[in-house]
Short mmCIF file of C-alpha atoms in Angstrom, two decimals:
data_model
loop_
_atom_site.label_atom_id
_atom_site.label_comp_id
_atom_site.label_asym_id
_atom_site.label_seq_id
_atom_site.Cartn_x
_atom_site.Cartn_y
_atom_site.Cartn_z
CA MET A 594 36.70 172.15 116.73
CA ASN A 595 39.60 174.49 117.39
CA SER A 596 41.34 176.69 114.85
CA LEU A 597 43.81 173.91 114.03
CA LEU A 598 41.10 172.56 111.76
CA VAL A 599 40.93 175.85 109.90
CA ILE A 600 44.71 175.96 109.50
CA ALA A 601 44.75 172.39 108.25
CA LEU A 602 41.98 172.93 105.71
CA LEU A 603 42.81 176.32 104.21
CA PRO A 604 45.51 175.14 101.78
CA LEU A 605 43.30 172.45 100.30
CA ALA A 606 41.48 172.76 97.01
CA LEU A 607 39.64 169.61 96.03
CA LEU A 608 38.44 168.91 92.53
CA GLY A 609 35.16 170.81 92.56
CA PRO A 610 31.95 170.05 94.47
CA GLY A 611 31.26 166.38 95.07
CA MET A 612 28.00 164.47 95.12
CA ALA A 613 27.82 164.31 98.91
CA PHE A 614 27.83 166.99 101.61
CA VAL A 615 28.16 169.68 98.94
CA SER A 616 29.21 173.06 100.30
CA ILE A 617 26.07 175.00 99.39
CA GLY A 618 24.62 177.48 101.83
CA GLY A 619 26.39 179.25 104.68
CA GLY A 620 27.97 177.00 107.25
CA ALA A 621 27.49 173.82 105.20
CA SER A 622 29.69 170.84 105.97
CA THR A 623 31.72 168.93 103.39
CA HIS A 624 33.53 165.60 103.34
CA VAL A 625 36.73 167.53 104.07
CA SER A 626 35.37 169.29 107.15
CA ILE A 627 33.75 166.11 108.49
CA THR A 628 36.92 164.10 107.89
CA GLY A 629 39.11 166.85 109.33
CA THR A 630 37.04 167.15 112.48
CA ALA A 631 37.19 163.39 113.09
CA LEU A 632 40.90 163.04 112.29
CA LEU A 633 42.00 165.92 114.46
CA GLN A 634 39.86 164.82 117.39
CA LYS A 635 41.22 161.27 117.17
CA VAL A 636 44.81 162.49 116.82
CA GLN A 637 44.42 164.66 119.92
CA GLU A 638 42.88 161.77 121.86
CA THR A 639 45.78 159.53 120.82
CA CYS A 640 48.39 162.14 121.67
CA ARG A 641 46.80 162.65 125.08
CA ALA A 642 46.92 158.89 125.75
CA VAL A 643 50.57 158.69 124.66
CA ALA A 644 51.46 161.65 126.87
CA GLU A 645 49.73 160.12 129.89
CA LYS A 646 51.49 156.80 129.28
CA ASN A 647 54.89 158.51 129.12
CA GLY A 648 54.35 160.78 132.10
CA TYR A 649 53.86 164.22 130.56
CA GLU A 650 50.88 166.45 129.82
CA PHE A 651 49.48 166.93 126.35
CA ASN A 652 49.03 170.68 126.38
CA PRO A 653 49.53 172.38 123.00
CA THR A 654 50.69 175.98 123.38
CA GLY A 655 48.75 177.01 120.27
CA SER A 656 46.68 175.74 117.40
CA SER A 657 49.27 175.26 114.66
CA PRO A 658 50.30 171.80 113.39
CA GLU A 659 53.83 172.42 114.73
CA GLU A 660 52.53 173.13 118.22
CA LEU A 661 50.30 170.06 118.18
CA VAL A 662 53.18 167.84 117.05
CA GLN A 663 55.51 169.34 119.68
CA ALA A 664 52.95 168.71 122.42
CA CYS A 665 52.33 165.20 121.14
CA LEU A 666 56.02 164.26 121.12
CA GLY A 667 56.58 165.79 124.56
CA PRO A 668 57.91 169.03 126.05
CA THR A 669 61.45 167.70 126.46
CA ALA A 670 61.82 166.62 122.82
CA LYS A 671 64.93 168.09 121.24
CA GLY A 672 65.56 168.92 117.62
CA GLU A 673 63.64 170.85 115.00
CA VAL A 674 59.88 170.47 115.22
CA SER A 675 57.88 170.55 112.01
CA GLY A 676 54.20 169.96 111.37
CA ALA A 677 54.82 169.49 107.64
CA LYS A 678 54.44 165.70 107.61
CA PHE A 679 51.30 165.88 109.73
CA HIS A 680 49.83 168.53 107.46
CA SER A 681 50.83 166.52 104.38
CA ALA A 682 49.18 163.39 105.80
CA LEU A 683 45.93 165.30 106.34
CA GLN A 684 46.08 166.64 102.79
CA GLU A 685 46.57 163.18 101.31
CA ILE A 686 43.53 161.83 103.16
CA TYR A 687 41.36 164.81 102.22
CA THR A 688 42.35 164.58 98.56
CA GLN A 689 41.68 160.85 98.30
CA ASN A 690 38.34 161.38 100.03
CA GLY A 691 37.34 163.94 97.41
CA LEU A 692 38.55 161.84 94.48
CA VAL A 693 35.86 159.22 95.16
CA ASP A 694 33.32 161.57 93.57
CA ARG A 695 35.49 161.86 90.46
CA ASP A 696 36.76 158.30 90.10
CA PHE A 697 33.57 156.47 91.13
CA VAL A 698 30.87 158.92 90.13
CA ASN A 699 28.56 156.20 88.79
CA SER A 700 29.38 153.46 91.33
CA ALA A 701 26.42 152.92 93.64
CA PRO A 702 28.39 150.99 96.33
CA HIS A 703 30.95 153.80 96.73
CA HIS A 704 28.12 156.17 97.70
CA PHE A 705 25.52 153.79 99.16
CA ASN A 706 23.21 154.83 96.32
CA SER A 707 20.48 152.61 94.85
CA GLU A 708 20.20 150.49 98.03
CA ALA A 709 23.68 148.99 97.47
CA PHE A 710 24.16 148.42 101.21
CA LEU A 711 25.92 145.06 101.21
CA GLU A 712 28.33 146.12 98.46
CA GLY A 713 29.05 149.45 100.16
CA ARG A 714 29.70 147.74 103.48
CA SER A 715 32.14 145.36 101.73
CA LEU A 716 34.10 148.33 100.38
CA ILE A 717 34.44 149.67 103.92
CA THR A 718 35.38 146.42 105.67
CA GLN A 719 37.77 145.29 102.95
CA GLY A 720 39.31 148.75 102.92
CA MET A 721 39.87 148.60 106.67
CA VAL A 722 41.69 145.28 106.31
CA THR A 723 43.89 146.84 103.63
CA ILE A 724 44.64 149.88 105.81
CA LYS A 725 45.69 147.71 108.75
CA ILE A 726 47.93 145.56 106.55
CA ASN A 727 49.58 148.64 105.05
CA ILE A 728 50.19 150.14 108.49
CA HIS A 729 51.67 146.85 109.68
CA ASN A 730 53.97 146.90 106.63
CA GLU A 731 54.79 150.58 107.32
CA ASN A 732 53.31 151.63 103.98
CA PHE A 733 51.63 154.63 105.55
CA GLN A 734 51.01 156.49 102.30
CA ALA A 735 48.96 153.59 100.91
CA ALA A 736 47.10 153.40 104.23
CA ARG A 737 46.17 157.10 103.98
CA THR A 738 45.00 156.67 100.39
CA THR A 739 42.59 153.88 101.33
CA LEU A 740 41.51 155.64 104.53
CA GLY A 741 40.41 158.77 102.65
CA ARG A 742 38.31 156.73 100.25
CA VAL A 743 36.77 154.48 102.89
CA LEU A 744 35.76 157.49 104.99
CA HIS A 745 33.99 159.02 101.99
CA THR A 746 31.89 155.89 101.45
CA LEU A 747 31.09 155.60 105.16
CA GLN A 748 30.03 159.25 105.38
CA ASP A 749 27.82 158.93 102.29
CA PHE A 750 25.72 156.28 104.04
CA TYR A 751 24.32 158.92 106.37
CA SER A 752 23.75 161.47 103.61
CA HIS A 753 22.24 159.09 101.04
CA SER A 754 20.21 156.63 103.14
CA ASN A 755 17.18 157.20 105.36
CA TRP A 756 19.12 156.32 108.55
CA VAL A 757 18.48 159.66 110.26
CA GLU A 758 14.88 159.87 108.99
CA LEU A 759 14.27 156.59 110.83
CA GLY A 760 15.22 158.39 114.04
CA TYR A 761 18.65 156.87 114.58
CA THR A 762 21.19 159.25 116.10
CA LYS A 763 24.18 156.96 116.61
CA PRO A 764 26.44 155.42 113.94
CA TYR A 765 25.47 152.11 112.36
CA SER A 766 28.36 150.07 113.77
CA ASN A 767 27.49 147.07 111.58
CA LEU A 768 28.95 148.96 108.60
CA ILE A 769 32.50 148.52 109.92
CA ASN A 770 31.98 145.02 111.31
CA PRO A 771 31.68 142.27 108.66
CA GLY A 772 30.54 139.78 111.30
CA LEU A 773 27.30 141.66 111.98
CA PRO A 774 24.27 141.57 109.65
CA LEU A 775 22.68 144.53 107.90
CA ASP A 776 19.11 144.16 109.10
CA ASN A 777 15.72 145.26 107.79
CA LEU A 778 16.78 146.29 104.30
CA ALA A 779 13.99 147.27 101.92
CA ASP A 780 13.94 144.81 99.01
CA VAL A 781 13.90 145.88 95.38
CA ASN A 782 10.13 145.37 95.05
CA THR A 783 9.19 147.48 98.09
CA PRO A 784 8.08 151.05 97.26
CA THR A 785 9.80 153.53 99.55
CA CYS A 786 8.87 157.11 98.57
CA SER A 787 5.90 159.31 97.71
CA ASP A 788 6.02 161.75 94.81
CA CYS A 789 7.54 165.21 95.37
CA ALA A 790 6.92 167.46 92.38
CA SER A 791 8.87 170.41 93.85
CA GLY A 792 11.91 168.30 94.68
CA THR A 793 12.18 169.94 98.10
CA CYS A 794 9.72 168.01 100.29
CA PRO A 795 10.76 167.73 103.97
CA ASN A 796 10.21 163.95 104.10
CA GLN A 797 8.78 161.91 101.23
CA LEU A 798 9.38 158.46 102.75
CA LEU A 799 6.25 156.30 102.87
CA PRO A 800 4.63 155.90 106.32
CA ASN A 801 5.12 152.10 106.37
CA ILE A 802 8.85 152.50 105.66
CA LEU A 803 9.15 154.81 108.68
CA LYS A 804 6.91 152.62 110.87
CA ASP A 805 8.73 149.37 110.02
CA LYS A 806 12.12 151.11 110.04
CA LYS A 807 13.05 149.78 106.62
CA LEU A 808 16.48 150.92 105.45
CA THR A 809 16.63 152.38 101.96
CA SER A 810 18.66 154.85 99.93
CA GLY A 811 18.00 157.01 96.89
CA TYR A 812 18.57 155.71 93.37
CA MET A 813 21.07 157.78 91.43
CA GLY A 814 21.29 157.92 87.65
CA VAL A 815 24.01 160.00 86.04
CA PHE A 816 23.58 158.37 82.62
CA SER A 817 20.19 156.66 82.96
CA SER A 818 16.81 157.59 84.46
CA PHE A 819 15.83 154.00 85.31
CA LYS A 820 14.88 153.03 88.84
CA PRO A 821 12.58 150.31 90.25
CA LYS A 822 8.94 151.28 90.62
CA GLY A 823 8.11 153.33 93.70
CA LYS A 824 11.74 153.84 94.77
CA CYS A 825 13.22 157.02 96.20
CA SER A 826 15.67 159.00 94.11
CA HIS A 827 18.92 160.55 95.26
CA GLY A 828 17.79 163.96 93.97
CA GLY A 829 19.49 166.99 92.51
CA ALA A 830 20.13 168.31 89.01
CA ALA A 831 22.63 165.53 88.13
CA ASP A 832 20.22 162.72 89.03
CA LEU A 833 18.15 161.71 86.01
CA THR A 834 15.96 159.41 88.14
CA SER A 835 14.67 162.36 90.16
CA LYS A 836 12.39 163.32 87.25
CA ILE A 837 10.71 159.90 87.29
CA ASN A 838 7.76 159.31 89.63
CA PRO A 839 8.19 159.34 92.58
CA ARG A 840 10.06 162.56 91.87
CA GLY A 841 12.37 164.44 94.25
CA GLY A 842 15.12 162.90 96.35
CA ILE A 843 16.14 161.97 99.89
CA SER A 844 19.85 162.86 99.86
CA LYS A 845 21.09 165.26 102.47
CA ASP A 846 24.07 166.50 100.46
CA GLU A 847 22.91 170.09 100.51
CA ARG A 848 21.95 172.23 103.46
CA ARG A 849 18.49 173.63 102.72
CA GLN A 850 15.71 175.09 104.83
CA ASP A 851 13.38 172.18 104.00
CA ASN A 852 15.87 169.51 105.21
CA LEU A 853 17.87 171.39 107.83
CA ALA A 854 17.15 169.01 110.74
CA PHE A 855 17.92 165.87 108.73
CA TYR A 856 21.01 167.50 107.21
CA ASN A 857 22.44 168.38 110.62
CA ALA A 858 21.64 164.90 111.93
CA ALA A 859 23.39 163.31 108.93
CA VAL A 860 26.51 165.46 109.43
CA LYS A 861 26.68 164.54 113.11
CA ALA A 862 26.15 160.84 112.44
CA ALA A 863 28.78 160.88 109.67
CA THR A 864 31.28 162.57 111.98
CA ASP A 865 30.60 160.13 114.82
CA ALA A 866 30.87 157.18 112.42
CA SER A 867 34.21 158.48 111.15
CA LEU A 868 35.44 158.69 114.74
CA GLU A 869 34.25 155.13 115.37
CA LEU A 870 36.15 153.82 112.33
CA LEU A 871 39.31 155.70 113.32
CA GLN A 872 39.08 154.30 116.85
CA ASP A 873 38.82 150.78 115.43
CA LEU A 874 42.00 151.40 113.43
CA ARG A 875 43.77 152.92 116.42
CA LEU A 876 42.97 149.93 118.63
CA ALA A 877 44.08 147.51 115.91
CA VAL A 878 47.45 149.09 115.09
CA GLY A 879 48.35 150.82 118.38
CA ASP A 880 48.83 154.48 119.24
CA GLU A 881 52.37 154.80 117.90
CA ASP A 882 51.63 153.42 114.45
CA PHE A 883 48.36 155.33 114.24
CA LEU A 884 50.29 158.56 114.81
CA ARG A 885 52.98 157.47 112.35
CA MET A 886 50.26 157.02 109.73
CA MET A 887 49.23 160.60 110.49
CA GLY A 888 52.79 161.86 110.00
CA ILE A 889 53.51 162.34 113.70
CA ALA A 890 56.74 160.56 114.61
CA ARG A 891 60.20 161.49 115.69
CA SER A 892 61.65 161.40 112.20
CA SER A 893 61.85 159.50 108.94
CA VAL A 894 63.74 156.27 108.25
CA LEU A 895 67.55 156.36 108.10
CA CYS A 896 69.07 153.98 105.54
CA PHE A 897 72.71 152.97 104.94
CA VAL A 898 73.92 151.32 101.72
CA ILE A 899 77.51 150.16 102.31
CA ASP A 900 80.15 148.68 100.00
CA THR A 901 81.75 145.56 101.56
CA THR A 902 84.09 144.55 98.72
CA GLY A 903 87.80 143.92 99.31
CA SER A 904 88.82 147.36 98.06
CA MET A 905 87.04 148.79 101.11
CA SER A 906 89.43 147.02 103.51
CA ASP A 907 91.24 150.30 104.22
CA ASP A 908 87.99 152.25 104.49
CA ILE A 909 85.46 150.00 106.19
CA GLU A 910 86.41 151.21 109.66
CA GLU A 911 86.10 154.81 108.53
CA ALA A 912 82.68 154.03 107.03
CA ARG A 913 81.63 152.43 110.31
CA SER A 914 82.82 155.49 112.23
CA VAL A 915 80.88 157.88 109.99
CA VAL A 916 77.72 155.79 110.28
CA TYR A 917 78.04 155.76 114.07
CA GLN A 918 78.40 159.56 114.01
CA ILE A 919 75.25 159.91 111.94
CA ILE A 920 73.30 157.60 114.26
CA ASP A 921 74.57 159.33 117.41
CA LYS A 922 73.79 162.76 115.99
CA TYR A 923 70.05 162.03 116.10
CA LYS A 924 69.85 159.51 118.95
CA GLY A 925 67.76 160.79 121.85
CA THR A 926 66.46 163.84 119.97
CA GLN A 927 63.07 164.46 118.40
CA ASP A 928 64.72 163.83 115.04
CA GLU A 929 65.74 160.29 116.04
CA PRO A 930 64.70 158.02 113.14
CA SER A 931 61.67 155.83 113.58
CA GLU A 932 63.57 152.99 111.88
CA TYR A 933 67.03 152.08 110.52
CA ILE A 934 67.77 150.11 107.35
CA LEU A 935 71.10 148.56 106.29
CA VAL A 936 71.82 147.23 102.79
CA PRO A 937 75.38 145.91 102.24
CA PHE A 938 76.54 145.26 98.67
CA ASN A 939 79.45 143.30 97.25
CA ASP A 940 80.14 141.74 93.86
CA PRO A 941 78.07 140.01 92.61
CA GLU A 942 75.91 139.80 95.75
CA PHE A 943 73.98 142.59 97.43
CA GLY A 944 71.73 142.59 100.48
CA PRO A 945 70.05 141.33 102.51
CA MET A 946 68.11 144.32 103.77
CA ILE A 947 68.27 144.56 107.57
CA ARG A 948 65.67 146.63 109.47
CA THR A 949 65.48 147.64 113.11
CA THR A 950 63.90 150.38 115.21
CA HIS A 951 66.81 150.43 117.68
CA ALA A 952 69.95 152.51 117.16
CA ASP A 953 72.20 150.15 119.12
CA LYS A 954 70.95 147.15 117.13
CA MET A 955 71.82 148.95 113.90
CA LYS A 956 75.30 149.67 115.24
CA GLU A 957 75.65 146.00 116.12
CA GLU A 958 74.74 144.95 112.58
CA ILE A 959 77.14 147.46 111.06
CA SER A 960 79.93 146.23 113.36
CA LYS A 961 79.63 142.80 111.68
CA LEU A 962 80.47 144.12 108.20
CA LYS A 963 83.76 142.86 106.75
CA ALA A 964 85.49 143.87 103.51
CA SER A 965 86.20 140.99 101.10
CA GLY A 966 85.68 139.84 97.49
CA GLY A 967 84.92 141.97 94.46
CA ASP A 968 88.25 141.90 92.67
CA ASP A 969 87.35 144.22 89.80
CA ALA A 970 86.77 147.91 90.51
CA PRO A 971 83.11 148.59 89.60
CA GLU A 972 80.69 147.38 92.27
CA MET A 973 76.96 146.60 92.67
CA CYS A 974 76.18 150.02 94.14
CA LEU A 975 73.01 150.79 92.22
CA SER A 976 71.56 147.35 92.85
CA GLY A 977 72.04 147.95 96.58
CA LEU A 978 70.50 151.40 96.26
CA GLN A 979 67.56 149.96 94.34
CA LEU A 980 66.93 147.44 97.13
CA ALA A 981 67.09 150.25 99.70
CA LEU A 982 64.58 152.34 97.73
CA THR A 983 62.10 149.47 97.55
CA GLY A 984 62.26 149.01 101.32
CA ALA A 985 62.50 152.61 102.51
CA PRO A 986 59.22 154.54 102.96
CA SER A 987 58.76 158.05 101.62
CA SER A 988 60.77 160.87 103.21
CA SER A 989 63.67 158.54 104.07
CA ASP A 990 67.32 159.60 104.19
CA ILE A 991 69.72 157.21 102.41
CA TYR A 992 73.52 157.30 102.78
CA VAL A 993 75.61 155.35 100.24
CA PHE A 994 79.22 154.46 101.17
CA THR A 995 81.54 153.22 98.40
CA ASP A 996 85.04 153.78 97.02
CA ALA A 997 84.35 152.65 93.45
CA THR A 998 82.11 153.39 90.50
CA ALA A 999 78.91 151.45 90.00
CA LYS A 1000 79.11 148.27 87.91
CA THR A 1001 75.35 148.29 87.49
CA LEU A 1002 75.23 151.70 85.79
CA SER A 1003 73.19 150.40 82.86
CA SER A 1004 70.07 151.62 81.12
CA LYS A 1005 68.16 148.67 82.58
CA THR A 1006 69.19 149.47 86.15
CA LEU A 1007 68.59 153.19 85.70
CA SER A 1008 65.13 152.41 84.34
CA LYS A 1009 64.37 150.35 87.47
CA LEU A 1010 65.59 153.17 89.70
CA SER A 1011 63.52 155.72 87.80
CA LEU A 1012 60.42 153.63 88.50
CA VAL A 1013 61.15 153.24 92.21
CA ALA A 1014 62.61 156.60 93.20
CA PRO A 1015 59.78 158.98 92.16
CA SER A 1016 57.30 157.33 94.50
CA GLN A 1017 59.61 157.45 97.49
CA ARG A 1018 60.57 161.11 97.99
CA CYS A 1019 63.90 159.90 99.44
CA ARG A 1020 67.10 161.90 99.79
CA SER A 1021 70.48 160.27 99.27
CA SER A 1022 74.06 161.22 99.93
CA LEU A 1023 76.93 159.42 98.19
CA LEU A 1024 80.20 159.36 100.15
CA HIS A 1025 83.40 158.58 98.19
CA HIS A 1026 86.98 158.58 99.54
CA LEU A 1027 85.92 157.72 103.04
CA ALA A 1028 89.22 158.66 104.63
CA ASP A 1029 88.24 162.29 104.06
CA ALA A 1030 84.51 161.87 104.74
CA VAL A 1031 82.64 163.81 107.38
CA VAL A 1032 78.99 163.79 108.38
CA PRO A 1033 77.39 166.19 105.89
CA SER A 1034 75.24 168.94 107.29
CA GLU A 1035 72.96 168.71 104.25
CA LEU A 1036 72.16 165.69 102.12
CA LEU A 1037 72.97 165.95 98.43
CA PRO A 1038 70.37 164.63 95.96
CA LEU A 1039 71.52 161.43 94.29
CA THR A 1040 68.26 159.92 93.02
CA THR A 1041 65.54 161.50 90.98
CA THR A 1042 62.61 162.39 93.20
CA LYS A 1043 59.11 163.69 92.63
CA THR A 1044 56.86 165.36 95.20
#
């Protein structure tokens, strides 16, 4: 892989060595490097397809995230180009991948330990459904969280089972397809391994297991040494079962001289399987949304929260004019929002939330706004803002237009906002006295945010 992978991985520091593809020995692969290789290859394939579809060449001028994003969006894209969101998306996936070892250390299905094949496959297929639903709902952060974890479990299959020892070189596609059976699984009463006193035997699988191509995986005991009679262990210092006959272990987490061929085969199979899963997601959600999940899009969501009470009768046209200016400022540039959201508020009503991906459609909706009602001065501003925050994804820009103080400035409402805002990483700008308003060059923080 090119040096983009190195640039993407350097800032990451996961929570210590995991229980799969541990970085021991020079040149060893980890879950991060396997995941990074697959993600970057699939992103480049997707960008190349998008470029071909839109009539330009995908030809990055260098290996930085910024240069990849610029090439992906096209050479004529205007506006500031930043690879920050792409890099952040990679980091989120890597981190969630690594957290599986911490959060599910003793869960056999999460690692395909202890012959938990059906349960492990269910985690993968159910996770893929969740990812696709979250992408459809534009909850890309949740999609990345699940993706990182699902990839970890998928990759562990090749490190913890005897798939490569059986001579298979291609991914086991049945793991990502719930409609296909998992065939030829060794049952709990079938011995699978011979004893290995040294713990470093090249291949301790029984001859009949290899001949009949029975699928098995090592039993792992962090808190208990129990395993069924004759079963393989995972192996390693943390595995208490590895001291029980048959001793040793069949995991390919570590790169050692005695398992070098199987280790390399497991890394390759895990990488190819990750690519296969990512391709399934790409085909299901489409190239544009796949890239949006990866943080590659023209910009974030632009949201307008607008007061439509009677006191705005003198200012509603000015508000409309300012909104049009904001929309036109980004239209046709690389920074053009990927989506627009409108939340009108009155008294006592607020909403509904209107969403569109088209700038002209948003202008049309804003043109329909009329000022009426709301006789007393304080308005439902914070309720409208709360609705906007629940609908806007992270990294959104929210503009609030009002000429009055907020009626809903109560401890209850502020508590609700404090629960919503930290997860959103949104920026807001509050515009009072609209007759004097101009499009701000920088957005002023209105809500509490947390990165």
